[in-house]
Amino acid sequence: MKVACSEAVDVVMRTAAQRLRMLPGRRLVGEIAMPGFVAEDPVTQAMLSDLRDLAQLDGTGARQKLKHIFLVGERGTGKELLARAIHNWSARSSENFRVVNLGAINKELAPSEIFGSKKGSFTGSVADRPGYIEDAVRGTLFLDELDEADDNTQALLKRVVQFGTYNAVGSPDELSCDVRFVAATNRVSGADGFIKPDLRDRFLEVRVPPLRDRKGDIRPLAEFFAAEYKYKLPELVLGYLGGFEWPGNVRQLQNVVERVCALARSEEDVTLAAFEASVKESGANPAVFEMEDGRFYPLAVGETLKERQNSQDRWHIKYALTLFAGNRTHAGRFLGMTRQHLRERMKSFGIVDDNP
């Protein structure tokens, strides 16, 4: 997890977090419960433990920054669930939690949606209208896809995040509010070009790890999704699902499991073959495992060990023939086989070479 903040604020945050850890009755990392978010991998557990500490840091004045959190993670990593958890773990849990997706609303209307508007402030405004901020007072407002907000909206957000004051669109009256802002972006790299630094710097930044970096969650997540359909996944299926990168993260894994379970008539239909078809349809990539002697690339969907071996042999033979300009004697010696054996393998793979 990366927390980006000034050195002074960082010291305050760490000190407060240490005090929280000493409170009697505090649950251990492995015992953190969070409905809808499975977390058994140590990487995920560490992130949740840190988020829970941050959720209870609710500063005011000079420490205002301590209460605003910026979640940075790929699509499908569960950022909204984490934002809800931050709200539920905080002293604001009894108040409203509201969500505004800045990528889904008209950019010109975003200020009125967030800050509210006065009657007649724009065409079609026939009455005073409260915004998301007013509805989230004393609670939490989740700003999803913050990078989609235009410069004007970001400038207005910077003011309310920093000072806790704002104006409804069309109103000269300055209003104050007590709201915790949790923002999110899926632009893991390059978000700086879309979010103003002076806005981003008002948040404590937390990195949400992708599923490929917390492989220990794949099995329990798959079991969790299947249990929603009252099915138990075979051990062979669970091991198979652990062999993929899941670029779409938890959401992609969920879709794969639910596709099989929704079409199954009974548990007998929840088979490896069904999951192979579902994974292929999803476009998930085989994982690359770092081994002591190099990288290991698992079999592709539907690929057998013999097919992989034949494919590797075929390419090695073609490479050797190219390396030695088609000379079978030299190529065979390079590959550790006789010229006759090389000729037989070439024939079995359909490799045609004009050289004798």
Short mmCIF file of C-alpha atoms in Angstrom, two decimals:
data_model
loop_
_atom_site.label_atom_id
_atom_site.label_comp_id
_atom_site.label_asym_id
_atom_site.label_seq_id
_atom_site.Cartn_x
_atom_site.Cartn_y
_atom_site.Cartn_z
CA MET A 1 0.00 0.00 0.00
CA LYS A 2 1.25 3.47 -0.86
CA VAL A 3 0.15 6.37 1.28
CA ALA A 4 1.08 9.71 -0.30
CA CYS A 5 1.06 12.64 2.09
CA SER A 6 3.33 15.36 3.46
CA GLU A 7 5.93 14.35 6.03
CA ALA A 8 4.21 16.22 8.84
CA VAL A 9 0.82 14.68 8.16
CA ASP A 10 2.45 11.28 7.74
CA VAL A 11 3.93 11.51 11.24
CA VAL A 12 0.54 12.43 12.72
CA MET A 13 -1.13 9.58 10.83
CA ARG A 14 1.40 6.99 11.97
CA THR A 15 1.20 8.15 15.59
CA ALA A 16 -2.59 8.00 15.61
CA ALA A 17 -2.57 4.60 13.92
CA GLN A 18 -0.19 3.24 16.56
CA ARG A 19 -2.53 4.45 19.29
CA LEU A 20 -5.45 2.75 17.59
CA ARG A 21 -3.54 -0.54 17.51
CA MET A 22 -3.13 -0.36 21.30
CA LEU A 23 -6.84 0.06 21.99
CA PRO A 24 -8.31 -2.88 23.96
CA GLY A 25 -10.51 -5.21 21.95
CA ARG A 26 -8.90 -4.38 18.61
CA ARG A 27 -9.27 -7.36 16.25
CA LEU A 28 -6.24 -8.98 14.65
CA VAL A 29 -5.57 -8.49 10.92
CA GLY A 30 -6.70 -12.01 10.09
CA GLU A 31 -9.99 -11.41 11.88
CA ILE A 32 -11.07 -8.27 10.06
CA ALA A 33 -14.58 -8.89 8.77
CA MET A 34 -15.86 -7.07 5.72
CA PRO A 35 -19.14 -8.15 4.10
CA GLY A 36 -18.76 -8.89 0.38
CA PHE A 37 -14.97 -8.53 0.35
CA VAL A 38 -13.00 -11.76 0.67
CA ALA A 39 -9.50 -11.21 2.00
CA GLU A 40 -7.31 -14.15 2.93
CA ASP A 41 -4.10 -13.15 1.15
CA PRO A 42 -1.63 -11.36 3.46
CA VAL A 43 -1.35 -8.49 0.96
CA THR A 44 -5.09 -7.87 1.14
CA GLN A 45 -5.21 -8.27 4.90
CA ALA A 46 -2.45 -5.70 5.33
CA MET A 47 -4.29 -3.22 3.10
CA LEU A 48 -7.55 -3.68 5.03
CA SER A 49 -5.75 -3.24 8.34
CA ASP A 50 -4.26 0.04 7.14
CA LEU A 51 -7.60 1.22 5.75
CA ARG A 52 -9.30 0.47 9.02
CA ASP A 53 -6.75 2.60 10.84
CA LEU A 54 -7.20 5.43 8.34
CA ALA A 55 -11.00 5.19 8.59
CA GLN A 56 -10.78 6.11 12.26
CA LEU A 57 -8.54 9.12 11.63
CA ASP A 58 -11.06 11.93 11.15
CA GLY A 59 -9.19 15.23 11.41
CA THR A 60 -10.42 18.80 11.31
CA GLY A 61 -8.66 22.11 10.69
CA ALA A 62 -4.96 21.56 10.00
CA ARG A 63 -5.57 17.82 10.14
CA GLN A 64 -8.47 17.96 7.65
CA LYS A 65 -6.47 15.88 5.19
CA LEU A 66 -6.49 12.91 7.54
CA LYS A 67 -10.12 12.12 6.79
CA HIS A 68 -10.02 12.14 2.97
CA ILE A 69 -8.81 8.97 1.21
CA PHE A 70 -7.94 8.34 -2.44
CA LEU A 71 -8.19 4.72 -3.65
CA VAL A 72 -6.05 3.90 -6.70
CA GLY A 73 -6.64 0.52 -8.30
CA GLU A 74 -7.47 -1.24 -11.55
CA ARG A 75 -11.04 -1.87 -12.66
CA GLY A 76 -12.74 -4.68 -10.79
CA THR A 77 -10.61 -4.52 -7.62
CA GLY A 78 -13.54 -3.56 -5.36
CA LYS A 79 -12.89 0.13 -4.71
CA GLU A 80 -16.53 0.95 -3.94
CA LEU A 81 -16.69 -1.92 -1.45
CA LEU A 82 -13.57 -0.53 0.21
CA ALA A 83 -15.07 2.96 0.30
CA ARG A 84 -18.14 1.53 2.05
CA ALA A 85 -15.88 -0.29 4.49
CA ILE A 86 -14.06 2.96 5.32
CA HIS A 87 -17.43 4.53 6.06
CA ASN A 88 -18.62 1.59 8.16
CA TRP A 89 -15.38 1.47 10.18
CA SER A 90 -15.53 5.20 10.96
CA ALA A 91 -17.46 7.23 13.52
CA ARG A 92 -19.66 8.32 10.58
CA SER A 93 -21.14 4.86 10.05
CA SER A 94 -24.59 5.87 11.30
CA GLU A 95 -24.82 8.67 8.71
CA ASN A 96 -25.33 8.59 4.94
CA PHE A 97 -22.92 7.00 2.47
CA ARG A 98 -23.46 8.43 -1.01
CA VAL A 99 -21.87 7.59 -4.37
CA VAL A 100 -21.35 9.85 -7.37
CA ASN A 101 -19.75 8.38 -10.49
CA LEU A 102 -18.05 11.29 -12.24
CA GLY A 103 -17.62 9.23 -15.37
CA ALA A 104 -21.36 8.70 -15.70
CA ILE A 105 -22.72 12.25 -15.32
CA ASN A 106 -22.67 15.16 -17.75
CA LYS A 107 -19.52 17.19 -17.12
CA GLU A 108 -21.39 20.50 -17.42
CA LEU A 109 -23.99 19.38 -14.88
CA ALA A 110 -21.50 17.79 -12.46
CA PRO A 111 -21.14 20.92 -10.22
CA SER A 112 -24.92 21.17 -9.72
CA GLU A 113 -25.14 17.41 -9.04
CA ILE A 114 -22.41 17.56 -6.42
CA PHE A 115 -22.90 21.01 -4.84
CA GLY A 116 -26.60 21.59 -5.51
CA SER A 117 -28.16 24.51 -7.38
CA LYS A 118 -30.47 27.49 -6.93
CA LYS A 119 -33.66 27.98 -8.88
CA GLY A 120 -32.98 29.59 -12.26
CA SER A 121 -29.22 29.02 -12.14
CA PHE A 122 -29.35 27.21 -15.49
CA THR A 123 -31.89 26.26 -18.15
CA GLY A 124 -34.39 23.81 -16.72
CA SER A 125 -33.64 24.68 -13.08
CA VAL A 126 -37.16 25.35 -11.78
CA ALA A 127 -36.46 24.87 -8.08
CA ASP A 128 -33.66 24.80 -5.52
CA ARG A 129 -31.98 21.42 -5.63
CA PRO A 130 -29.69 19.90 -2.99
CA GLY A 131 -26.51 18.17 -4.15
CA TYR A 132 -24.72 15.02 -3.11
CA ILE A 133 -22.68 16.95 -0.53
CA GLU A 134 -25.75 18.14 1.37
CA ASP A 135 -27.11 14.60 1.38
CA ALA A 136 -23.81 13.27 2.75
CA VAL A 137 -23.33 15.80 5.57
CA ARG A 138 -21.68 14.14 8.60
CA GLY A 139 -21.33 11.03 6.43
CA THR A 140 -19.19 9.95 3.47
CA LEU A 141 -19.28 10.89 -0.22
CA PHE A 142 -17.57 8.48 -2.62
CA LEU A 143 -16.24 10.24 -5.73
CA ASP A 144 -15.77 7.39 -8.19
CA GLU A 145 -13.68 7.98 -11.33
CA LEU A 146 -12.38 11.30 -10.06
CA ASP A 147 -10.10 11.52 -13.12
CA GLU A 148 -13.21 11.99 -15.31
CA ALA A 149 -14.09 15.32 -13.67
CA ASP A 150 -13.23 18.43 -15.72
CA ASP A 151 -10.93 21.20 -14.48
CA ASN A 152 -13.79 23.36 -13.19
CA THR A 153 -15.31 20.57 -11.10
CA GLN A 154 -11.90 19.60 -9.76
CA ALA A 155 -11.20 23.17 -8.70
CA LEU A 156 -14.52 23.31 -6.82
CA LEU A 157 -13.81 19.94 -5.19
CA LYS A 158 -10.36 21.09 -4.12
CA ARG A 159 -11.94 23.96 -2.17
CA VAL A 160 -14.48 21.83 -0.33
CA VAL A 161 -11.98 19.06 0.39
CA GLN A 162 -9.42 21.53 1.73
CA PHE A 163 -11.61 24.00 3.60
CA GLY A 164 -15.00 22.31 4.00
CA THR A 165 -16.79 25.20 2.28
CA TYR A 166 -18.61 25.50 -1.04
CA ASN A 167 -21.32 27.39 -2.94
CA ALA A 168 -24.35 25.87 -4.56
CA VAL A 169 -24.46 26.67 -8.28
CA GLY A 170 -26.08 30.12 -8.71
CA SER A 171 -25.83 31.03 -5.02
CA PRO A 172 -23.54 33.74 -3.51
CA ASP A 173 -23.86 32.19 -0.07
CA GLU A 174 -20.93 30.17 1.22
CA LEU A 175 -21.93 26.96 2.90
CA SER A 176 -19.89 24.80 5.25
CA CYS A 177 -20.06 21.05 5.49
CA ASP A 178 -18.64 18.15 7.45
CA VAL A 179 -18.16 15.38 4.89
CA ARG A 180 -15.53 12.72 4.45
CA PHE A 181 -14.54 12.35 0.80
CA VAL A 182 -13.30 9.03 -0.52
CA ALA A 183 -12.19 9.29 -4.15
CA ALA A 184 -11.14 6.60 -6.61
CA THR A 185 -9.50 6.14 -9.99
CA ASN A 186 -8.66 3.11 -12.10
CA ARG A 187 -5.79 4.96 -13.80
CA VAL A 188 -3.06 3.16 -11.89
CA SER A 189 -0.37 4.80 -14.01
CA GLY A 190 -0.65 8.17 -15.69
CA ALA A 191 -3.50 9.52 -13.53
CA ASP A 192 -1.45 12.66 -12.82
CA GLY A 193 -2.35 13.98 -16.24
CA PHE A 194 -6.06 13.77 -15.43
CA ILE A 195 -6.25 14.80 -11.77
CA LYS A 196 -4.97 18.19 -10.66
CA PRO A 197 -2.03 17.76 -8.28
CA ASP A 198 -3.40 20.36 -5.86
CA LEU A 199 -6.59 18.28 -5.55
CA ARG A 200 -4.86 14.90 -5.38
CA ASP A 201 -2.51 16.18 -2.68
CA ARG A 202 -5.50 16.83 -0.39
CA PHE A 203 -6.07 13.07 -0.06
CA LEU A 204 -4.26 10.22 1.62
CA GLU A 205 -3.53 7.84 -1.26
CA VAL A 206 -3.98 4.08 -0.90
CA ARG A 207 -3.05 1.57 -3.60
CA VAL A 208 -5.52 -1.28 -4.07
CA PRO A 209 -3.59 -4.37 -5.28
CA PRO A 210 -4.83 -6.22 -8.37
CA LEU A 211 -5.91 -9.85 -8.03
CA ARG A 212 -2.68 -11.10 -9.66
CA ASP A 213 -0.76 -9.65 -6.69
CA ARG A 214 -2.97 -11.38 -4.13
CA LYS A 215 -3.34 -14.85 -5.56
CA GLY A 216 -4.26 -16.20 -2.12
CA ASP A 217 -7.70 -14.60 -2.57
CA ILE A 218 -8.56 -16.39 -5.83
CA ARG A 219 -9.65 -19.68 -4.26
CA PRO A 220 -11.80 -18.18 -1.45
CA LEU A 221 -13.33 -15.68 -3.87
CA ALA A 222 -14.32 -18.44 -6.30
CA GLU A 223 -15.79 -20.46 -3.43
CA PHE A 224 -17.68 -17.39 -2.22
CA PHE A 225 -19.23 -16.70 -5.63
CA ALA A 226 -20.19 -20.35 -6.14
CA ALA A 227 -21.73 -20.53 -2.67
CA GLU A 228 -24.19 -17.84 -3.75
CA TYR A 229 -25.62 -20.52 -6.06
CA LYS A 230 -25.36 -23.23 -3.37
CA TYR A 231 -22.56 -24.99 -5.25
CA LYS A 232 -19.22 -26.28 -3.99
CA LEU A 233 -16.38 -26.10 -6.49
CA PRO A 234 -14.24 -29.23 -7.09
CA GLU A 235 -10.61 -29.03 -5.97
CA LEU A 236 -9.50 -29.44 -9.60
CA VAL A 237 -11.47 -26.34 -10.60
CA LEU A 238 -10.10 -24.26 -7.72
CA GLY A 239 -6.53 -25.15 -8.65
CA TYR A 240 -7.25 -24.40 -12.31
CA LEU A 241 -8.65 -20.92 -11.56
CA GLY A 242 -5.51 -20.07 -9.61
CA GLY A 243 -3.46 -20.38 -12.79
CA PHE A 244 -4.69 -17.16 -14.45
CA GLU A 245 -3.75 -13.49 -14.29
CA TRP A 246 -7.35 -12.14 -14.24
CA PRO A 247 -6.73 -8.73 -15.88
CA GLY A 248 -10.34 -7.86 -15.08
CA ASN A 249 -9.61 -8.69 -11.43
CA VAL A 250 -12.34 -9.81 -9.01
CA ARG A 251 -15.15 -8.79 -11.36
CA GLN A 252 -13.78 -11.00 -14.15
CA LEU A 253 -13.36 -13.99 -11.82
CA GLN A 254 -16.89 -13.44 -10.53
CA ASN A 255 -18.30 -13.41 -14.07
CA VAL A 256 -16.51 -16.67 -14.92
CA VAL A 257 -17.82 -18.47 -11.82
CA GLU A 258 -21.33 -17.09 -12.10
CA ARG A 259 -21.57 -17.99 -15.80
CA VAL A 260 -20.92 -21.65 -14.99
CA CYS A 261 -23.11 -21.74 -11.88
CA ALA A 262 -26.03 -19.93 -13.51
CA LEU A 263 -26.12 -22.42 -16.39
CA ALA A 264 -25.63 -25.51 -14.22
CA ARG A 265 -28.68 -27.64 -13.51
CA SER A 266 -26.95 -29.42 -10.65
CA GLU A 267 -23.55 -29.65 -9.02
CA GLU A 268 -22.63 -32.32 -11.54
CA ASP A 269 -22.53 -29.59 -14.23
CA VAL A 270 -19.97 -27.57 -12.27
CA THR A 271 -17.02 -29.24 -13.98
CA LEU A 272 -13.51 -28.38 -15.13
CA ALA A 273 -14.69 -28.53 -18.77
CA ALA A 274 -17.40 -25.96 -18.03
CA PHE A 275 -14.88 -23.65 -16.40
CA GLU A 276 -12.41 -24.07 -19.26
CA ALA A 277 -15.10 -22.83 -21.65
CA SER A 278 -16.06 -19.96 -19.33
CA VAL A 279 -12.44 -18.86 -18.84
CA LYS A 280 -11.82 -18.95 -22.59
CA GLU A 281 -14.90 -16.80 -23.14
CA SER A 282 -13.68 -14.29 -20.55
CA GLY A 283 -10.27 -13.82 -22.16
CA ALA A 284 -8.34 -14.42 -18.93
CA ASN A 285 -4.59 -14.86 -19.39
CA PRO A 286 -2.54 -17.77 -18.02
CA ALA A 287 -0.43 -16.58 -15.11
CA VAL A 288 3.35 -16.32 -15.31
CA PHE A 289 5.00 -17.83 -12.25
CA GLU A 290 8.47 -16.78 -11.15
CA MET A 291 10.43 -19.94 -10.35
CA GLU A 292 13.93 -20.37 -8.94
CA ASP A 293 15.29 -21.21 -12.40
CA GLY A 294 13.24 -18.70 -14.40
CA ARG A 295 9.67 -17.99 -15.48
CA PHE A 296 7.05 -20.70 -15.87
CA TYR A 297 4.16 -20.31 -18.30
CA PRO A 298 1.20 -22.63 -17.47
CA LEU A 299 -0.78 -24.43 -20.17
CA ALA A 300 -3.29 -22.37 -22.10
CA VAL A 301 -7.01 -23.12 -21.91
CA GLY A 302 -7.63 -26.55 -23.49
CA GLU A 303 -3.92 -27.18 -24.07
CA THR A 304 -2.40 -30.53 -23.04
CA LEU A 305 1.11 -31.15 -21.80
CA LYS A 306 1.92 -33.18 -24.93
CA GLU A 307 0.69 -30.35 -27.16
CA ARG A 308 2.85 -27.86 -25.26
CA GLN A 309 5.89 -30.13 -25.55
CA ASN A 310 5.34 -30.68 -29.29
CA SER A 311 4.92 -26.97 -29.83
CA GLN A 312 8.13 -26.21 -27.96
CA ASP A 313 10.01 -28.94 -29.84
CA ARG A 314 8.75 -27.64 -33.20
CA TRP A 315 9.91 -24.08 -32.52
CA HIS A 316 13.28 -25.22 -31.16
CA ILE A 317 13.88 -27.27 -34.31
CA LYS A 318 12.91 -24.37 -36.59
CA TYR A 319 15.15 -22.06 -34.59
CA ALA A 320 18.12 -24.44 -34.85
CA LEU A 321 17.63 -24.89 -38.60
CA THR A 322 17.53 -21.13 -39.06
CA LEU A 323 20.58 -20.69 -36.83
CA PHE A 324 22.63 -23.13 -38.94
CA ALA A 325 21.21 -22.18 -42.35
CA GLY A 326 19.35 -25.48 -42.71
CA ASN A 327 22.34 -27.74 -41.97
CA ARG A 328 20.69 -30.73 -40.26
CA THR A 329 23.94 -32.16 -38.92
CA HIS A 330 24.85 -28.94 -37.09
CA ALA A 331 21.25 -28.29 -36.03
CA GLY A 332 20.94 -31.84 -34.64
CA ARG A 333 24.18 -31.51 -32.74
CA PHE A 334 22.98 -28.18 -31.31
CA LEU A 335 19.72 -29.81 -30.19
CA GLY A 336 21.44 -32.89 -28.79
CA MET A 337 19.96 -35.35 -31.27
CA THR A 338 21.20 -37.35 -34.25
CA ARG A 339 20.67 -36.19 -37.80
CA GLN A 340 18.29 -39.12 -38.35
CA HIS A 341 16.25 -38.30 -35.25
CA LEU A 342 16.04 -34.67 -36.32
CA ARG A 343 14.80 -35.70 -39.77
CA GLU A 344 12.07 -37.85 -38.19
CA ARG A 345 10.96 -35.04 -35.90
CA MET A 346 10.88 -32.60 -38.80
CA LYS A 347 8.66 -34.99 -40.74
CA SER A 348 6.28 -35.46 -37.80
CA PHE A 349 5.92 -31.66 -37.42
CA GLY A 350 5.58 -31.06 -41.16
CA ILE A 351 8.75 -28.96 -41.26
CA VAL A 352 9.97 -28.81 -44.85
CA ASP A 353 13.59 -27.97 -45.56
CA ASP A 354 15.28 -27.94 -48.97
CA ASN A 355 18.68 -28.84 -47.56
CA PRO A 356 19.67 -32.53 -47.52
#
